[in-house]
């Protein structure tokens, strides 16, 4: 299979199912942000040399492929053939949050993103996740057929990634930096 097809040279892209849309379409922007999040988590997995979160990050990357495919499939026929993100996936994220958060000190202020290399990369992934969430919300406002569970999943995923960043910083022995508002 060739990596290039030349079909997108006109500024359009194909979806799962019939038809083409402009590459700047809200739907394409939504699943493009999910793809970017997947890459950011892949970078975090590469930095996880100790393997602290390797299994979880690998699972998340697989789920994000599913979520992206669902966003790329507006056609009911194509959508019906896909494995979809469900409420059990959201529940899994919540269990992971609770498990990791139980080892952390309670938050008392906002934190500056950063810390260890892995923690900092997870903070980057968290912000990409929030952007993906915003893009899916925008798509949902345009197309009511976009399931609210996708927004719930991304919302909870951003929470999980934040906790993962804190947890990795704690495991690495890197102190978190609290945000201190400037005094005038």
PDB file of C-alpha atoms in Angstrom:
ATOM      1  CA  UNK A   1       0.000   0.000   0.000  1.00  0.00           C
ATOM      2  CA  UNK A   2       1.363   3.417  -0.915  1.00  0.00           C
ATOM      3  CA  UNK A   3       1.543   6.051   1.778  1.00  0.00           C
ATOM      4  CA  UNK A   4       0.346   8.774  -0.567  1.00  0.00           C
ATOM      5  CA  UNK A   5      -2.822   8.712  -2.642  1.00  0.00           C
ATOM      6  CA  UNK A   6      -2.947  12.265  -4.010  1.00  0.00           C
ATOM      7  CA  UNK A   7      -6.698  12.338  -3.302  1.00  0.00           C
ATOM      8  CA  UNK A   8      -6.232  15.013  -0.645  1.00  0.00           C
ATOM      9  CA  UNK A   9      -4.327  17.374  -2.903  1.00  0.00           C
ATOM     10  CA  UNK A  10      -7.536  19.318  -3.482  1.00  0.00           C
ATOM     11  CA  UNK A  11      -7.896  20.098   0.236  1.00  0.00           C
ATOM     12  CA  UNK A  12     -10.456  17.403   0.996  1.00  0.00           C
ATOM     13  CA  UNK A  13     -10.278  14.146   2.907  1.00  0.00           C
ATOM     14  CA  UNK A  14     -12.321  10.980   2.956  1.00  0.00           C
ATOM     15  CA  UNK A  15     -14.307   9.836   5.960  1.00  0.00           C
ATOM     16  CA  UNK A  16     -15.196   6.296   7.000  1.00  0.00           C
ATOM     17  CA  UNK A  17     -18.089   5.750   4.652  1.00  0.00           C
ATOM     18  CA  UNK A  18     -18.993   7.634   1.502  1.00  0.00           C
ATOM     19  CA  UNK A  19     -18.080  11.216   0.762  1.00  0.00           C
ATOM     20  CA  UNK A  20     -15.302  13.727   1.201  1.00  0.00           C
ATOM     21  CA  UNK A  21     -15.124  16.866   3.322  1.00  0.00           C
ATOM     22  CA  UNK A  22     -12.770  19.851   3.490  1.00  0.00           C
ATOM     23  CA  UNK A  23      -9.696  19.179   5.615  1.00  0.00           C
ATOM     24  CA  UNK A  24     -10.667  22.139   7.813  1.00  0.00           C
ATOM     25  CA  UNK A  25     -14.128  20.692   8.606  1.00  0.00           C
ATOM     26  CA  UNK A  26     -15.071  20.579  12.284  1.00  0.00           C
ATOM     27  CA  UNK A  27     -15.237  16.778  12.167  1.00  0.00           C
ATOM     28  CA  UNK A  28     -11.721  16.526  10.741  1.00  0.00           C
ATOM     29  CA  UNK A  29     -10.438  19.016  13.306  1.00  0.00           C
ATOM     30  CA  UNK A  30     -12.010  16.914  16.092  1.00  0.00           C
ATOM     31  CA  UNK A  31     -10.509  13.601  15.077  1.00  0.00           C
ATOM     32  CA  UNK A  32      -7.248  15.327  14.165  1.00  0.00           C
ATOM     33  CA  UNK A  33      -6.940  16.599  17.744  1.00  0.00           C
ATOM     34  CA  UNK A  34      -7.650  13.093  19.020  1.00  0.00           C
ATOM     35  CA  UNK A  35      -4.841  11.843  16.759  1.00  0.00           C
ATOM     36  CA  UNK A  36      -2.528  14.546  18.123  1.00  0.00           C
ATOM     37  CA  UNK A  37      -3.436  13.460  21.661  1.00  0.00           C
ATOM     38  CA  UNK A  38      -2.607   9.879  20.733  1.00  0.00           C
ATOM     39  CA  UNK A  39       0.839  11.005  19.544  1.00  0.00           C
ATOM     40  CA  UNK A  40       1.392  13.021  22.738  1.00  0.00           C
ATOM     41  CA  UNK A  41       0.577   9.942  24.803  1.00  0.00           C
ATOM     42  CA  UNK A  42       2.920   7.914  22.616  1.00  0.00           C
ATOM     43  CA  UNK A  43       5.689  10.380  23.453  1.00  0.00           C
ATOM     44  CA  UNK A  44       4.841   9.977  27.146  1.00  0.00           C
ATOM     45  CA  UNK A  45       4.965   6.189  26.783  1.00  0.00           C
ATOM     46  CA  UNK A  46       8.405   6.506  25.185  1.00  0.00           C
ATOM     47  CA  UNK A  47       9.567   8.575  28.175  1.00  0.00           C
ATOM     48  CA  UNK A  48       8.175   6.022  30.648  1.00  0.00           C
ATOM     49  CA  UNK A  49      11.452   4.125  30.859  1.00  0.00           C
ATOM     50  CA  UNK A  50      10.500   2.482  34.152  1.00  0.00           C
ATOM     51  CA  UNK A  51       7.216   1.232  32.672  1.00  0.00           C
ATOM     52  CA  UNK A  52       5.141   2.830  35.429  1.00  0.00           C
ATOM     53  CA  UNK A  53       2.180   3.535  33.133  1.00  0.00           C
ATOM     54  CA  UNK A  54       3.071   1.571  29.995  1.00  0.00           C
ATOM     55  CA  UNK A  55       0.010  -0.693  30.099  1.00  0.00           C
ATOM     56  CA  UNK A  56      -2.405   2.160  30.788  1.00  0.00           C
ATOM     57  CA  UNK A  57      -0.909   4.426  28.117  1.00  0.00           C
ATOM     58  CA  UNK A  58      -0.998   1.626  25.545  1.00  0.00           C
ATOM     59  CA  UNK A  59      -4.651   0.949  26.391  1.00  0.00           C
ATOM     60  CA  UNK A  60      -5.475   4.658  26.120  1.00  0.00           C
ATOM     61  CA  UNK A  61      -3.816   4.900  22.718  1.00  0.00           C
ATOM     62  CA  UNK A  62      -5.932   2.007  21.459  1.00  0.00           C
ATOM     63  CA  UNK A  63      -9.114   3.603  22.798  1.00  0.00           C
ATOM     64  CA  UNK A  64      -8.189   6.896  21.136  1.00  0.00           C
ATOM     65  CA  UNK A  65      -7.944   5.095  17.778  1.00  0.00           C
ATOM     66  CA  UNK A  66     -11.476   3.827  18.417  1.00  0.00           C
ATOM     67  CA  UNK A  67     -12.698   7.284  19.385  1.00  0.00           C
ATOM     68  CA  UNK A  68     -11.066   8.847  16.319  1.00  0.00           C
ATOM     69  CA  UNK A  69     -12.631   6.229  14.050  1.00  0.00           C
ATOM     70  CA  UNK A  70     -16.033   6.947  15.563  1.00  0.00           C
ATOM     71  CA  UNK A  71     -15.576  10.656  14.875  1.00  0.00           C
ATOM     72  CA  UNK A  72     -14.487   9.890  11.305  1.00  0.00           C
ATOM     73  CA  UNK A  73     -17.605   7.811  10.629  1.00  0.00           C
ATOM     74  CA  UNK A  74     -20.689  10.002  10.239  1.00  0.00           C
ATOM     75  CA  UNK A  75     -22.313   7.324   8.077  1.00  0.00           C
ATOM     76  CA  UNK A  76     -24.534   5.057  10.228  1.00  0.00           C
ATOM     77  CA  UNK A  77     -23.460   2.007   8.216  1.00  0.00           C
ATOM     78  CA  UNK A  78     -19.770   2.637   8.810  1.00  0.00           C
ATOM     79  CA  UNK A  79     -20.395   3.606  12.418  1.00  0.00           C
ATOM     80  CA  UNK A  80     -22.277   0.382  13.132  1.00  0.00           C
ATOM     81  CA  UNK A  81     -19.248  -1.705  12.181  1.00  0.00           C
ATOM     82  CA  UNK A  82     -16.952  -0.023  14.715  1.00  0.00           C
ATOM     83  CA  UNK A  83     -16.064  -0.930  18.280  1.00  0.00           C
ATOM     84  CA  UNK A  84     -17.156   2.155  20.178  1.00  0.00           C
ATOM     85  CA  UNK A  85     -16.190   3.976  23.345  1.00  0.00           C
ATOM     86  CA  UNK A  86     -18.705   3.217  26.065  1.00  0.00           C
ATOM     87  CA  UNK A  87     -19.617   4.051  29.627  1.00  0.00           C
ATOM     88  CA  UNK A  88     -17.436   1.162  30.823  1.00  0.00           C
ATOM     89  CA  UNK A  89     -14.431   2.961  29.299  1.00  0.00           C
ATOM     90  CA  UNK A  90     -15.284   6.071  31.328  1.00  0.00           C
ATOM     91  CA  UNK A  91     -15.620   3.916  34.450  1.00  0.00           C
ATOM     92  CA  UNK A  92     -12.163   2.443  33.788  1.00  0.00           C
ATOM     93  CA  UNK A  93     -10.686   5.949  33.639  1.00  0.00           C
ATOM     94  CA  UNK A  94     -12.353   6.804  36.952  1.00  0.00           C
ATOM     95  CA  UNK A  95     -10.908   3.678  38.602  1.00  0.00           C
ATOM     96  CA  UNK A  96      -7.425   4.588  37.357  1.00  0.00           C
ATOM     97  CA  UNK A  97      -7.836   8.160  38.620  1.00  0.00           C
ATOM     98  CA  UNK A  98      -8.921   6.931  42.056  1.00  0.00           C
ATOM     99  CA  UNK A  99      -6.046   4.423  42.276  1.00  0.00           C
ATOM    100  CA  UNK A 100      -3.312   6.915  41.353  1.00  0.00           C
ATOM    101  CA  UNK A 101      -4.829   9.852  43.236  1.00  0.00           C
ATOM    102  CA  UNK A 102      -4.995   7.815  46.461  1.00  0.00           C
ATOM    103  CA  UNK A 103      -1.173   7.961  46.569  1.00  0.00           C
ATOM    104  CA  UNK A 104      -0.960  11.735  46.089  1.00  0.00           C
ATOM    105  CA  UNK A 105      -1.034  14.630  48.511  1.00  0.00           C
ATOM    106  CA  UNK A 106      -4.270  16.630  48.243  1.00  0.00           C
ATOM    107  CA  UNK A 107      -4.168  19.665  45.981  1.00  0.00           C
ATOM    108  CA  UNK A 108      -4.031  22.967  47.819  1.00  0.00           C
ATOM    109  CA  UNK A 109      -3.377  25.283  44.878  1.00  0.00           C
ATOM    110  CA  UNK A 110      -2.988  25.340  41.123  1.00  0.00           C
ATOM    111  CA  UNK A 111       0.179  23.700  39.822  1.00  0.00           C
ATOM    112  CA  UNK A 112       2.543  24.909  37.134  1.00  0.00           C
ATOM    113  CA  UNK A 113       2.797  22.194  34.462  1.00  0.00           C
ATOM    114  CA  UNK A 114       6.196  20.551  34.451  1.00  0.00           C
ATOM    115  CA  UNK A 115       8.272  18.347  36.703  1.00  0.00           C
ATOM    116  CA  UNK A 116      10.030  15.271  35.417  1.00  0.00           C
ATOM    117  CA  UNK A 117      10.345  14.736  31.673  1.00  0.00           C
ATOM    118  CA  UNK A 118       7.521  12.182  31.787  1.00  0.00           C
ATOM    119  CA  UNK A 119       5.351  14.386  34.011  1.00  0.00           C
ATOM    120  CA  UNK A 120       5.894  17.402  31.769  1.00  0.00           C
ATOM    121  CA  UNK A 121       4.973  15.390  28.666  1.00  0.00           C
ATOM    122  CA  UNK A 122       1.816  14.192  30.368  1.00  0.00           C
ATOM    123  CA  UNK A 123       0.902  17.813  31.103  1.00  0.00           C
ATOM    124  CA  UNK A 124       1.328  18.560  27.380  1.00  0.00           C
ATOM    125  CA  UNK A 125      -0.903  15.573  26.588  1.00  0.00           C
ATOM    126  CA  UNK A 126      -3.495  16.875  29.072  1.00  0.00           C
ATOM    127  CA  UNK A 127      -3.720  20.217  27.276  1.00  0.00           C
ATOM    128  CA  UNK A 128      -4.036  18.471  23.912  1.00  0.00           C
ATOM    129  CA  UNK A 129      -6.808  16.354  25.431  1.00  0.00           C
ATOM    130  CA  UNK A 130      -8.675  19.469  26.551  1.00  0.00           C
ATOM    131  CA  UNK A 131      -8.386  20.875  23.014  1.00  0.00           C
ATOM    132  CA  UNK A 132      -9.710  17.612  21.574  1.00  0.00           C
ATOM    133  CA  UNK A 133     -12.586  17.801  24.045  1.00  0.00           C
ATOM    134  CA  UNK A 134     -13.389  21.357  22.914  1.00  0.00           C
ATOM    135  CA  UNK A 135     -13.344  20.289  19.250  1.00  0.00           C
ATOM    136  CA  UNK A 136     -15.659  17.348  19.924  1.00  0.00           C
ATOM    137  CA  UNK A 137     -18.031  19.673  21.813  1.00  0.00           C
ATOM    138  CA  UNK A 138     -18.021  22.017  18.792  1.00  0.00           C
ATOM    139  CA  UNK A 139     -18.777  19.086  16.480  1.00  0.00           C
ATOM    140  CA  UNK A 140     -21.572  17.945  18.775  1.00  0.00           C
ATOM    141  CA  UNK A 141     -23.156  21.403  18.538  1.00  0.00           C
ATOM    142  CA  UNK A 142     -23.106  21.110  14.737  1.00  0.00           C
ATOM    143  CA  UNK A 143     -24.180  17.469  14.599  1.00  0.00           C
ATOM    144  CA  UNK A 144     -26.426  16.147  17.353  1.00  0.00           C
ATOM    145  CA  UNK A 145     -25.613  12.558  16.317  1.00  0.00           C
ATOM    146  CA  UNK A 146     -22.195  12.864  17.997  1.00  0.00           C
ATOM    147  CA  UNK A 147     -22.588  10.930  21.225  1.00  0.00           C
ATOM    148  CA  UNK A 148     -22.209  12.815  24.545  1.00  0.00           C
ATOM    149  CA  UNK A 149     -20.251   9.817  25.903  1.00  0.00           C
ATOM    150  CA  UNK A 150     -17.320  10.886  23.708  1.00  0.00           C
ATOM    151  CA  UNK A 151     -17.195  14.233  25.497  1.00  0.00           C
ATOM    152  CA  UNK A 152     -17.461  12.451  28.870  1.00  0.00           C
ATOM    153  CA  UNK A 153     -14.584  10.166  27.914  1.00  0.00           C
ATOM    154  CA  UNK A 154     -12.297  13.032  26.883  1.00  0.00           C
ATOM    155  CA  UNK A 155     -13.244  15.071  29.950  1.00  0.00           C
ATOM    156  CA  UNK A 156     -12.393  12.191  32.278  1.00  0.00           C
ATOM    157  CA  UNK A 157      -9.271  11.357  30.253  1.00  0.00           C
ATOM    158  CA  UNK A 158      -7.897  14.878  30.784  1.00  0.00           C
ATOM    159  CA  UNK A 159      -8.469  14.425  34.523  1.00  0.00           C
ATOM    160  CA  UNK A 160      -6.650  11.091  34.411  1.00  0.00           C
ATOM    161  CA  UNK A 161      -3.694  12.524  32.509  1.00  0.00           C
ATOM    162  CA  UNK A 162      -3.381  15.318  35.090  1.00  0.00           C
ATOM    163  CA  UNK A 163      -3.306  12.752  37.900  1.00  0.00           C
ATOM    164  CA  UNK A 164      -0.826  10.638  35.920  1.00  0.00           C
ATOM    165  CA  UNK A 165       1.491  13.652  35.585  1.00  0.00           C
ATOM    166  CA  UNK A 166       1.336  14.322  39.318  1.00  0.00           C
ATOM    167  CA  UNK A 167       1.818  10.653  40.136  1.00  0.00           C
ATOM    168  CA  UNK A 168       4.841  10.326  37.835  1.00  0.00           C
ATOM    169  CA  UNK A 169       6.403  13.434  39.337  1.00  0.00           C
ATOM    170  CA  UNK A 170       5.871  12.007  42.815  1.00  0.00           C
ATOM    171  CA  UNK A 171       7.378   8.640  41.799  1.00  0.00           C
ATOM    172  CA  UNK A 172      10.359  10.429  40.223  1.00  0.00           C
ATOM    173  CA  UNK A 173      10.889  12.465  43.399  1.00  0.00           C
ATOM    174  CA  UNK A 174      10.308  15.750  41.585  1.00  0.00           C
ATOM    175  CA  UNK A 175       8.432  18.356  43.614  1.00  0.00           C
ATOM    176  CA  UNK A 176       5.440  20.056  42.059  1.00  0.00           C
ATOM    177  CA  UNK A 177       5.597  23.810  41.639  1.00  0.00           C
ATOM    178  CA  UNK A 178       2.581  25.599  43.042  1.00  0.00           C
ATOM    179  CA  UNK A 179       1.339  28.663  41.207  1.00  0.00           C
ATOM    180  CA  UNK A 180       1.755  31.788  43.264  1.00  0.00           C
ATOM    181  CA  UNK A 181      -0.172  34.786  41.914  1.00  0.00           C
ATOM    182  CA  UNK A 182       2.003  37.848  41.497  1.00  0.00           C
ATOM    183  CA  UNK A 183       1.460  40.488  44.139  1.00  0.00           C
ATOM    184  CA  UNK A 184       1.212  44.054  42.895  1.00  0.00           C
TER     185      UNK A 184
END
